[in-house]
Coordinates of C-alpha atoms and ligand atoms in Angstrom, one line a residue:
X27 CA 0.0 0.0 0.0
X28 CA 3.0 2.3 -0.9
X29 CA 0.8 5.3 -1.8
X30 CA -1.0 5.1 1.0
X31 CA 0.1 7.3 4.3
X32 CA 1.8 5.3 6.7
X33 CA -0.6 6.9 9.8
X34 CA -3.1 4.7 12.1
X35 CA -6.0 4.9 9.4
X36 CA -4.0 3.5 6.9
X37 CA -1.7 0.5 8.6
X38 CA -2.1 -2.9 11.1
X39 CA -5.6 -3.8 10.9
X40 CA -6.5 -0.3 8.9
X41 CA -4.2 -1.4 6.3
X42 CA -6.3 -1.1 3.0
X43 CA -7.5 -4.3 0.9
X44 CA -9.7 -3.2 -1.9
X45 CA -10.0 -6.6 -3.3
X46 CA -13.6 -7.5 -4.1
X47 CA -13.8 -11.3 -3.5
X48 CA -15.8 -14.2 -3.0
X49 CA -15.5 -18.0 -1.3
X50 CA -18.0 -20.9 -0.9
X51 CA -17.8 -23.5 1.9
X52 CA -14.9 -21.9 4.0
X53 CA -13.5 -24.2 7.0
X54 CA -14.9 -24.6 9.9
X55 CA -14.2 -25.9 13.3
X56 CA -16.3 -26.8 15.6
X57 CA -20.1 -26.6 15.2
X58 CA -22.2 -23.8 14.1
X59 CA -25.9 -25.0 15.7
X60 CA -28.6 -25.4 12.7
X61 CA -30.4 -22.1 14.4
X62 CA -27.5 -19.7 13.1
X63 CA -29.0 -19.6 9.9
X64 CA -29.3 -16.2 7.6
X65 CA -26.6 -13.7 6.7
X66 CA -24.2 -11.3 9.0
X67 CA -23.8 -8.5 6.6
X68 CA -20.7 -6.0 7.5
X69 CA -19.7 -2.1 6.9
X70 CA -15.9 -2.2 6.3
X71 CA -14.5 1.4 5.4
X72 CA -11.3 0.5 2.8
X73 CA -10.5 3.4 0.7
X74 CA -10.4 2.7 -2.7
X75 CA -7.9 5.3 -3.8
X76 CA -5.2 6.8 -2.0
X77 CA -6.6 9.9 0.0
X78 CA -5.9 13.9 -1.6
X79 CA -4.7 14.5 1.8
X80 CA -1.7 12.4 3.8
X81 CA -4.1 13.6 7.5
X82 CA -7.1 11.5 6.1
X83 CA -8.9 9.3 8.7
X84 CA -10.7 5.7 8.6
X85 CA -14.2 7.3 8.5
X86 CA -13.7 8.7 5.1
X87 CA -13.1 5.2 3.7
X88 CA -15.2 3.9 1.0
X89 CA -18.1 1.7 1.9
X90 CA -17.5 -2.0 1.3
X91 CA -20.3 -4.5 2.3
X92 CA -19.5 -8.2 3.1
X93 CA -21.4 -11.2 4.0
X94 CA -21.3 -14.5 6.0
X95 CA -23.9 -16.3 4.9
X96 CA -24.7 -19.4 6.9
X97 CA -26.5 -22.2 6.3
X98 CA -26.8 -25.8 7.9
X99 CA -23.2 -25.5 9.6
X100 CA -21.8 -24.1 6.0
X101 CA -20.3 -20.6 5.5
X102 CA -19.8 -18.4 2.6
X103 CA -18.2 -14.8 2.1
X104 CA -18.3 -12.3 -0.4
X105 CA -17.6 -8.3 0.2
X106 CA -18.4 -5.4 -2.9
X107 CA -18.0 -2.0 -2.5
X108 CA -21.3 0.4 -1.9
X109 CA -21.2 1.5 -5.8
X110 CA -21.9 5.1 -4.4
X111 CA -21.8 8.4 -6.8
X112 CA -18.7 8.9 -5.3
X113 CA -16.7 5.5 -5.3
X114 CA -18.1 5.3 -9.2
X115 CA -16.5 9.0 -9.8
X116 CA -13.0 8.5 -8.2
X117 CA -13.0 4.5 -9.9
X118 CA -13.3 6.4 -12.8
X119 CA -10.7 8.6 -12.0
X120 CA -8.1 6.4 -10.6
X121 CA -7.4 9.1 -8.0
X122 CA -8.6 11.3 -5.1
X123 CA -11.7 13.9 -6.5
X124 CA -13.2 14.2 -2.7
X125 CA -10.7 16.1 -0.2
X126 CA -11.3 15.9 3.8
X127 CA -13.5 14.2 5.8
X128 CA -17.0 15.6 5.6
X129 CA -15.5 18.8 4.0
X130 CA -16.6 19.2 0.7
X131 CA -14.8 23.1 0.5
X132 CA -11.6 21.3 -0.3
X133 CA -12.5 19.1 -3.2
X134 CA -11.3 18.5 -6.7
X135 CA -13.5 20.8 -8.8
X136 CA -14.9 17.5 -10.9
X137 CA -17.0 16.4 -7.4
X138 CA -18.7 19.7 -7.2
X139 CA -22.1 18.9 -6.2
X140 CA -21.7 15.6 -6.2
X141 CA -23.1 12.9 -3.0
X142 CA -20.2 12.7 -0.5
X143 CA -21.4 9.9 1.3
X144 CA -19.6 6.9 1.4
X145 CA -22.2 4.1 3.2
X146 CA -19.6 3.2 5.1
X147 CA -21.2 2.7 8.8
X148 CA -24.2 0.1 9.3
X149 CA -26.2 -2.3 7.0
X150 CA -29.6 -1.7 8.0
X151 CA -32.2 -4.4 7.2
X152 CA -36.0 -2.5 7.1
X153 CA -39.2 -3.9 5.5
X154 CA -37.1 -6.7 3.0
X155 CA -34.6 -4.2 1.7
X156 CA -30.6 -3.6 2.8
X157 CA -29.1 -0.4 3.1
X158 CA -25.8 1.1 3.7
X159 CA -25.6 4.1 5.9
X160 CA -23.6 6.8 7.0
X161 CA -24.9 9.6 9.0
X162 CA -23.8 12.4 6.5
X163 CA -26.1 11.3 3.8
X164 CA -28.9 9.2 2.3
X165 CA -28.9 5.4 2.8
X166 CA -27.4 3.4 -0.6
X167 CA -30.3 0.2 -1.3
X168 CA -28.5 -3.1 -1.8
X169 CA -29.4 -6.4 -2.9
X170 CA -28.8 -8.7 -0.7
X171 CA -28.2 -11.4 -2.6
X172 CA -25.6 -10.2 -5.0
X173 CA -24.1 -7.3 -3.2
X174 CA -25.1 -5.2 -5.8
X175 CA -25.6 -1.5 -5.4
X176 CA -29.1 -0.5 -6.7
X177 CA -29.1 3.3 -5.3
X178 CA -29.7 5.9 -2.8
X179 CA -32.8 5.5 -0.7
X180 CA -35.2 8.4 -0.7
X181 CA -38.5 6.5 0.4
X182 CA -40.0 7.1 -3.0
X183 CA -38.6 10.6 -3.4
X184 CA -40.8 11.5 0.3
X185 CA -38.0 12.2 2.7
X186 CA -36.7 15.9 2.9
X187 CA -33.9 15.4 4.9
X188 CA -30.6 15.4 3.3
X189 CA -29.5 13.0 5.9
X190 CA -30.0 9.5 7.1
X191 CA -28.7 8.0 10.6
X192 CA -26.7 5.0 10.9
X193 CA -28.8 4.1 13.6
X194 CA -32.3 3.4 13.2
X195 CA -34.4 1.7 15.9
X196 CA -36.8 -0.6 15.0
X197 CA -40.1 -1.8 17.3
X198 CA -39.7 -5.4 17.8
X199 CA -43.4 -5.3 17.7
X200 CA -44.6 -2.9 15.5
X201 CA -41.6 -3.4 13.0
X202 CA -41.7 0.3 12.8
X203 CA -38.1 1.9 12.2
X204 CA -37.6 5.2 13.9
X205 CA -34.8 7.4 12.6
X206 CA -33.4 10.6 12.3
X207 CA -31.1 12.8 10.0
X208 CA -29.0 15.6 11.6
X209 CA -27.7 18.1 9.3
X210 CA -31.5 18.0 7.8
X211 CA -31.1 20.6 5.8
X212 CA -27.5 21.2 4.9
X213 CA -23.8 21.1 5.8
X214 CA -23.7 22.3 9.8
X215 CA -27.1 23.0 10.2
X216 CA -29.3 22.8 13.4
X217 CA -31.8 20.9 11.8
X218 CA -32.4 17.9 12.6
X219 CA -35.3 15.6 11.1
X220 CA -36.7 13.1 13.1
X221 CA -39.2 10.4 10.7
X222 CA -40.7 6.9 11.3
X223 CA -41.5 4.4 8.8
X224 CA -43.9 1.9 8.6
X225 CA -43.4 -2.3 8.8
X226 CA -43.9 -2.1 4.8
X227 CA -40.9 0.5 4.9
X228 CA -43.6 3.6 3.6
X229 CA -42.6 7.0 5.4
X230 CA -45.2 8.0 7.6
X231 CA -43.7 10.7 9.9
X232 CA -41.5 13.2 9.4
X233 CA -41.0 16.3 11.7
X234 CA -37.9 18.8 11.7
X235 CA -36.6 20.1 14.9
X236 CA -33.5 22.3 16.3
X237 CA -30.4 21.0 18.0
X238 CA -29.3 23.3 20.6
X239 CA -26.1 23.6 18.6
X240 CA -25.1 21.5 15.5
X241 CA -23.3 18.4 17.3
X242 CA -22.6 15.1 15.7
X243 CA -26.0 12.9 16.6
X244 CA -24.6 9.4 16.1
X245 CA -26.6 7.7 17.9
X246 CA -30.4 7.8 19.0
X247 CA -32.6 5.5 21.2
X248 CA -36.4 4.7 21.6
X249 CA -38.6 3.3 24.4
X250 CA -41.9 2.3 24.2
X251 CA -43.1 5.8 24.8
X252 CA -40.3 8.1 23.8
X253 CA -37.7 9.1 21.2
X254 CA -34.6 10.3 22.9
X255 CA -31.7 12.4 21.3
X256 CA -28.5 12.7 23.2
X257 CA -26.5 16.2 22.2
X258 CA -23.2 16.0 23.5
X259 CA -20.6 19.4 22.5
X260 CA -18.9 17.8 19.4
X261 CA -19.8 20.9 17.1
X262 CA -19.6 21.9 13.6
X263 CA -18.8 25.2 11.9
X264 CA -18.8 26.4 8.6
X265 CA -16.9 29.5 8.9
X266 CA -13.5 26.8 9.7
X267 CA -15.2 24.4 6.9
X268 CA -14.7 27.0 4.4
X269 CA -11.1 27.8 5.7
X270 CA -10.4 24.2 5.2
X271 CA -10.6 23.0 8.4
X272 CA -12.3 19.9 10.2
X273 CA -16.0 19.1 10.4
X274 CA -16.0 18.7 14.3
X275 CA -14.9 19.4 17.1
X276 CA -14.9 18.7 20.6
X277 CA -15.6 21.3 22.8
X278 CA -14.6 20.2 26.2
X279 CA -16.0 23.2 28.5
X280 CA -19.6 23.3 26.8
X281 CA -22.5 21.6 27.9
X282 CA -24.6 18.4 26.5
X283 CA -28.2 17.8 26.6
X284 CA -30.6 15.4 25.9
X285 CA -34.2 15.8 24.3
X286 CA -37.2 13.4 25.0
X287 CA -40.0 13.8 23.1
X288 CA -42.8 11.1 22.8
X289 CA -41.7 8.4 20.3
X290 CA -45.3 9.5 18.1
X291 CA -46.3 12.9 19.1
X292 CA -45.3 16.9 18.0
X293 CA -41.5 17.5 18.3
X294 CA -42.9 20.9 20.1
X295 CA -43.1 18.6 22.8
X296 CA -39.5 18.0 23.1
X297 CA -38.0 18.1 26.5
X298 CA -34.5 19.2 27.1
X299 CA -32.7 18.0 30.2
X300 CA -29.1 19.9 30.5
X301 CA -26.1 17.5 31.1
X302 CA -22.4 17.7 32.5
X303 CA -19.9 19.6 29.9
X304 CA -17.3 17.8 27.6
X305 CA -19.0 14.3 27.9
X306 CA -19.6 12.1 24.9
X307 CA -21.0 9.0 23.2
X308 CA -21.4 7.3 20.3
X309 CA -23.3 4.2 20.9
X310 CA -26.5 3.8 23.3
X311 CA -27.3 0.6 24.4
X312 CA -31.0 0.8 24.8
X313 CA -33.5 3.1 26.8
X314 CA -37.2 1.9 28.1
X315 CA -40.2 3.0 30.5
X316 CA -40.0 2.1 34.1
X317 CA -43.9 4.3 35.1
X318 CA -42.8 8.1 34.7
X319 CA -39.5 7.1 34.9
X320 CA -37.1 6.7 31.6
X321 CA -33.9 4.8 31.7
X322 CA -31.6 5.2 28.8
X323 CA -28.4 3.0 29.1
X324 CA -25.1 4.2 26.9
X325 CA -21.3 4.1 26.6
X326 CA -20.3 7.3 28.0
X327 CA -17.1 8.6 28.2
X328 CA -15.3 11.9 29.6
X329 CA -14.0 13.5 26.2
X330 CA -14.6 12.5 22.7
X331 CA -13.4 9.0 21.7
X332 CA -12.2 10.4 18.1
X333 CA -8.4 11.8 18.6
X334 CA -9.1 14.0 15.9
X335 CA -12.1 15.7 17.0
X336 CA -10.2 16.0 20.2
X337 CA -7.4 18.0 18.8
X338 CA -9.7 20.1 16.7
X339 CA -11.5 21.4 19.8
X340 CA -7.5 21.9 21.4
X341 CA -7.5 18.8 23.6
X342 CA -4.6 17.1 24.1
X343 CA -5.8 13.7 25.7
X344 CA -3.8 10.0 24.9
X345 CA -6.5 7.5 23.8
X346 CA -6.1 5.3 26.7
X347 CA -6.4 7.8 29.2
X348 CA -9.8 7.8 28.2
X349 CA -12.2 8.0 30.8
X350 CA -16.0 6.1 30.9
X351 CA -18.1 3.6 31.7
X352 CA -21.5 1.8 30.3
X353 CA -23.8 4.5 32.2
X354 CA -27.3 4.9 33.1
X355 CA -29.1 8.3 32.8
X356 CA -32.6 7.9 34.5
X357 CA -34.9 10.8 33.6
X358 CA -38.2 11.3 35.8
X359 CA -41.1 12.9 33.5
X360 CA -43.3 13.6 35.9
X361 CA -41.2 16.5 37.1
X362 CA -39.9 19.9 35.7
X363 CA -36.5 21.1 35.3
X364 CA -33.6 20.3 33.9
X365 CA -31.7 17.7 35.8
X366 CA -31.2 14.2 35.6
X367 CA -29.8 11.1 37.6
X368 CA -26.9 9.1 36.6
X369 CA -25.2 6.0 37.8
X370 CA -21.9 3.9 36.4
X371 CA -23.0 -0.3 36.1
X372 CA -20.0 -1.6 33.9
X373 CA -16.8 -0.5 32.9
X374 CA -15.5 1.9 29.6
X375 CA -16.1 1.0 26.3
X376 CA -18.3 0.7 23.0
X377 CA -20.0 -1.4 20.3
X378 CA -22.9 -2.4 22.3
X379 CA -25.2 -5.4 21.2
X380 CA -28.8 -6.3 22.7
X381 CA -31.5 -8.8 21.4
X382 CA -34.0 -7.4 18.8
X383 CA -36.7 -8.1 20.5
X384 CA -35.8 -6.2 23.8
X385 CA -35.2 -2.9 22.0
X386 CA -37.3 0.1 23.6
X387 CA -37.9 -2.3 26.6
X388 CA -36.8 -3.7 29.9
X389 CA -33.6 -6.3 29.0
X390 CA -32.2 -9.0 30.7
X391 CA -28.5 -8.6 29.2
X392 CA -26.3 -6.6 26.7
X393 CA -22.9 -7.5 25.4
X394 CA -20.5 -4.9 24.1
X395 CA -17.0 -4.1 23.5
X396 CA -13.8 -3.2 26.1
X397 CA -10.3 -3.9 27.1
X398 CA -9.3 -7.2 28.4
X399 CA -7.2 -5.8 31.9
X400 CA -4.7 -8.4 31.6
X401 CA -4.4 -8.3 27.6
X402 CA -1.8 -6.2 25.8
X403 CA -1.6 -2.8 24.1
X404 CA -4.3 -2.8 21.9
X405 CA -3.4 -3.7 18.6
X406 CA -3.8 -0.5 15.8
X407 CA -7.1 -0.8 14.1
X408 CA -10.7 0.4 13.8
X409 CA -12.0 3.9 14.0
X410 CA -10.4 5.2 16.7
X411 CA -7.3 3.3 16.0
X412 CA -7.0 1.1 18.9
X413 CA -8.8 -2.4 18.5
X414 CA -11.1 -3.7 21.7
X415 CA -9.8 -7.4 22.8
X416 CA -12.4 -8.2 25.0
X417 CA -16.2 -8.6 25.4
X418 CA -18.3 -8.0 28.0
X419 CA -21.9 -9.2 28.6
X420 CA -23.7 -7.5 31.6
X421 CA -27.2 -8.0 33.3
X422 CA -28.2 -4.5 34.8
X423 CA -31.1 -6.0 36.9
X424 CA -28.4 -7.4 39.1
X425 CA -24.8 -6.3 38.0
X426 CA -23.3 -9.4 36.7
X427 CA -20.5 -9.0 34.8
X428 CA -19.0 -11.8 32.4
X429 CA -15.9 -11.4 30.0
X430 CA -14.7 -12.9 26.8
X431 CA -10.5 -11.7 27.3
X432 CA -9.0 -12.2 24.2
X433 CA -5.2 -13.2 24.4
X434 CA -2.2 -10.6 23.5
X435 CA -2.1 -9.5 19.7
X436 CA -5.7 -10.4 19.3
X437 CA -8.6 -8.3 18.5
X438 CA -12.4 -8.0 18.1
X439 CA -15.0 -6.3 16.8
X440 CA -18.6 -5.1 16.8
X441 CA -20.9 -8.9 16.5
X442 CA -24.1 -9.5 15.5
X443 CA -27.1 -11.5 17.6
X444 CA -28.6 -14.2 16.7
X445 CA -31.8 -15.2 18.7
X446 CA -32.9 -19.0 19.4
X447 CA -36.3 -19.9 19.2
X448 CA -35.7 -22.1 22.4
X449 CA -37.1 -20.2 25.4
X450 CA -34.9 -18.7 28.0
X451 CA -31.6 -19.4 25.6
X452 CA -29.8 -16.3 24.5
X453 CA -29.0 -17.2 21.2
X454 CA -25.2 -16.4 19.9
X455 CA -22.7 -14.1 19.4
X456 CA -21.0 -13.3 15.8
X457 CA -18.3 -11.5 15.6
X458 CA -14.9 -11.2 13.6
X459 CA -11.6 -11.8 15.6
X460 CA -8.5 -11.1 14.4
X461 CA -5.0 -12.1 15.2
X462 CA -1.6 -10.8 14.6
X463 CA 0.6 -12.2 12.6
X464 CA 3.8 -10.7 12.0
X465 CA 4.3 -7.8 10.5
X466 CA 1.5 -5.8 9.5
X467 CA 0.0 -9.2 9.2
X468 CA -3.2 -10.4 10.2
X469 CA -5.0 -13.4 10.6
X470 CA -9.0 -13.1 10.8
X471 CA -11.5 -15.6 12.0
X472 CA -15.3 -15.3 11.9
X473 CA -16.1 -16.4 16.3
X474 CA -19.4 -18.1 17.0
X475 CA -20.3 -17.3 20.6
X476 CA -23.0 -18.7 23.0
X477 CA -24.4 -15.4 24.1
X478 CA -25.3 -17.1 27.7
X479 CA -21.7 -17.7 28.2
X480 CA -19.0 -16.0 26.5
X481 CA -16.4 -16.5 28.9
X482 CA -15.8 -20.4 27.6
X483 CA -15.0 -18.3 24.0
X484 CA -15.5 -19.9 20.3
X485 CA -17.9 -22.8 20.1
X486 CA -17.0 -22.8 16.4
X487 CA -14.4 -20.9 14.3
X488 CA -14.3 -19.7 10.5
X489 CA -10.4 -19.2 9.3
X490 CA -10.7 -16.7 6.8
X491 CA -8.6 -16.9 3.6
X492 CA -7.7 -13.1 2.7
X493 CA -7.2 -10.4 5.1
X494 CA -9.9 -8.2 6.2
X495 CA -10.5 -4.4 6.8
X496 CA -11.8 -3.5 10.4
X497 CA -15.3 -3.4 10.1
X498 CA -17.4 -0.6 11.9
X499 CA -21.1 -2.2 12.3
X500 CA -22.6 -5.4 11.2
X501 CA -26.2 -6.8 11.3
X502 CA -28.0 -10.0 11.5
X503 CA -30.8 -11.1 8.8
X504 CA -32.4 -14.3 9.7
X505 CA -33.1 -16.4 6.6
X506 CA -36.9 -15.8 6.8
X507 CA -36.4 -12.0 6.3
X508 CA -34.1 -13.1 3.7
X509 CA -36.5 -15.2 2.2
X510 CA -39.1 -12.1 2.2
X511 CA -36.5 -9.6 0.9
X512 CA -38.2 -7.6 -1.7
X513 CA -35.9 -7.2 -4.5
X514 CA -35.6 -9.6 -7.9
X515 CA -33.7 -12.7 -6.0
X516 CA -31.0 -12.8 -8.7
X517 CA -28.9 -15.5 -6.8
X518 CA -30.3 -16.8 -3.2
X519 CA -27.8 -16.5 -0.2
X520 CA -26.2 -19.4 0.7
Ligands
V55_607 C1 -18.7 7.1 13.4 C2 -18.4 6.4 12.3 C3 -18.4 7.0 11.1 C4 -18.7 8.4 11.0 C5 -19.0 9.1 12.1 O1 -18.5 5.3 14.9 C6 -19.0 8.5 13.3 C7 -18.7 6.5 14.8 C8 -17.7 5.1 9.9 O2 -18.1 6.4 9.9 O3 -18.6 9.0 9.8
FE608 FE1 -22.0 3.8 15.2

């Protein structure tokens, strides 16, 4: 990758691939149970040109999306890139047309006016049709059968918003997806647009709102009765995007908020509750309605995790100094003001997973992401550019803490969920590991994990054949939903 820059977003597990490949039948050891059946699709950022500028960062990667598909105990791979405007503009190219991240005042004249967006962030699966999503622009349709990249997503030309979340939420029950787009309507804009749509994927809802100040809204979360937006002071401004300079930036004396509104009524009756200055997060775990009292779990931290969003806002902070914890924020409706109550129930980190069918609701347990204590230096990879090695599942009813350590030189990232129709089982864990190798080399495996107890590790392993890319966000797709997926079934998974 000689004309790539030798920084963290570019080397160890960032190192870019840009092959487009395919396997059938790929090893396995151990036993993947006949229930783990459907596809794990993956959003792998690996820039397909070197970057116009040597400070360029993971996040700006173009969009790849892969999938395990898994059927009676067999696995197969593939992994395309997200055929956006842009990828097909710099492919045709052969170089660099779209300049820093999110800044579109320091492109190459030809990508004037042209979609930024690079889908690199979550496949989301709504109503029988995959997406790929980034939070700066609209979702790119996929078929999820051949990979192939039929086009942006609008909802039939009826959603105004300029910008679609990488996190949706949907109902478990109504099979409703609630999102949002901040940035509504335009580059650092207050607006935010907050839409539902229906189980058939039809846009029934959408309502604009303001942001107390134009911060990066990565994340969202629903209960049964509310929509709640964290705002935490990770702000944008255009004046410094015209001189060139970065999108955000963290701005540790200013304060955070959160707005509750309920989940299917007037965003006039959004409620803003002030928080504690300089805090941030990027993933929520879940929220849900306890009488008038609304819990919302996430994985806080003290500063911004991004180092450079840090030192665009002036902070200089080392990445593992760091500090967090999985946090609850418990917000009482039936009184006025401001405030809020928070307590710490796990220890720092990100990636958080939770079954399907307890989102919005009371949950038994949530896995997510963190450093093993007795592991190593992390290895370099990922967004931040320091891999997790271990996983954590944790029951907030009463505390209980397991861990999946992973040993020095490995790493993990975000898995998927996959439920068991056998009562009171948890279903598995998906997730890729990887392991160093030598060099700048790598060794991935696909893990298969019994959710109930992830401290005895792998029940089954897939050695995979080619390196891989870190990958930011994965889902699951059962093979019922893929059997009801809406588009021409060119080829059938698996
Ligand atoms: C995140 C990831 C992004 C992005 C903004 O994980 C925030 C957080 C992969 O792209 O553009
Ligand atoms: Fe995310």
């Amino acid at each position: 990758m000689a004309n790539f820059p030798k920084t963290i977003h570019f080397t160890g597990l960032n190192t870019p691939v840009g092959i487009e490949w395919s396997a059938r039948n790929l090893d396995v050891i151990g036993d993947i149970p006949a229930e783990v059946d459907g596809a794990f699709f993956r959003a792998v950022p690996d820039p397909a040109v070197p970057p116009m500028f040597a400070d360029d960062i993971v996040l700006s990667g173009d969009g790849m999306v892969a999938r395990f598909a898994i059927s009676g105990g067999k696995v197969d791979y593939a992994i395309r890139y997200v055929e956006t405007e842009r990828y097909k503009l710099e492919r045709e190219a052969r170089r660099a047309l779209f300049g820093q991240y999110r800044n579109p005042f320091t492109d190459d004249p030809a990508a004037q006016g042209k979609d930024r967006t690079v889908a690199n962030t979550t496949p989301v699966w709504h109503a029988g049709r995959l997406f790929m999503t980034k939070e700066d622009g609209l979702g790119y349709e996929i078929n999820p059968h051949t990979l192939e990249t039929i086009g942006r997503w609008n909802y039939y030309g009826a959603l105004r918003s300029q910008t679609f979340t990488a996190h949706p939420r949907i109902d478990p029950q109504t099979g409703e997806m609630f999102f949002f787009g901040y940035e509504a309507g335009g580059l650092c804009t207050k607006d935010v647009a907050y839409c539902i749509a229906d189980k058939d994927g039809n846009l029934t809802s959408e309502q604009w709102f303001e942001q107390p100040y134009c911060s990066t809204i990565h994340d969202f979360a629903i209960s049964e009765k509310y929509a709640i937006f964290p705002i935490f002071p990770t702000t944008a401004d255009l004046e410094r995007l015209k001189a060139g300079g970065a999108h955000w930036a963290h701005q540790q004396e200013l304060e955070s908020w959160v707005g509750i509104m309920p989940r299917y009524g007037k965003v006039e009756e959004m409620r803003w509750f002030r928080g504690r200055p300089g805090i941030s997060a990027f993933h929520l775990v879940n929220a849900f309605d306890d009488g008038d009292l609304v819990h919302l779990d996430l994985c806080l931290s003290d500063t911004n995790a991004f180092g450079f969003m840090r030192e665009a806002g002036g902070i200089q902070r080392d990445q593992r100094e760091i500090g967090g914890g999985l946090t609850r924020w418990t917000f009482d409706m039936s009184k006025d003001g401001e405030s809020y109550a928070e307590r710490v129930m796990g220890p720092p980190g990100d990636m958080p997973r939770l079954r399907d069918v307890d989102q919005g609701r009371p949950y038994r347990a949530a896995w997510y992401m963190s450093m093993n204590p007795q592991g190593g230096p992390p290895l370099p990879g990922g967004p931040v550019g320091a891999a997790f090695n271990a996983m954590l599942r944790i029951e907030p009813g009463n505390g209980r803490i397991d861990m999946m350590p992973l040993d020095f030189g490995m790493a993990i990232s975000e898995p998927v969920h996959v439920p068991s129709a056998t009562p009171d089982h948890d279903g598995w864990l998906l997730a890729v590991v990887d392991r160093q190798s030598g060099d700048d080399m790598f060794q991935s495996e696909l893990w298969i994990v019994e959710a109930e107890d992830i401290a005895k590790g792998a029940i089954a392993r897939v050695p995979m054949p080619l390196p891989m890319r870190a990958q930011v966000h994965g889902s699951w797709v059962s093979r019922a939903q893929l059997d009801g997926a809406r588009v021409q079934q060119a080829e059938r998974v698996a």
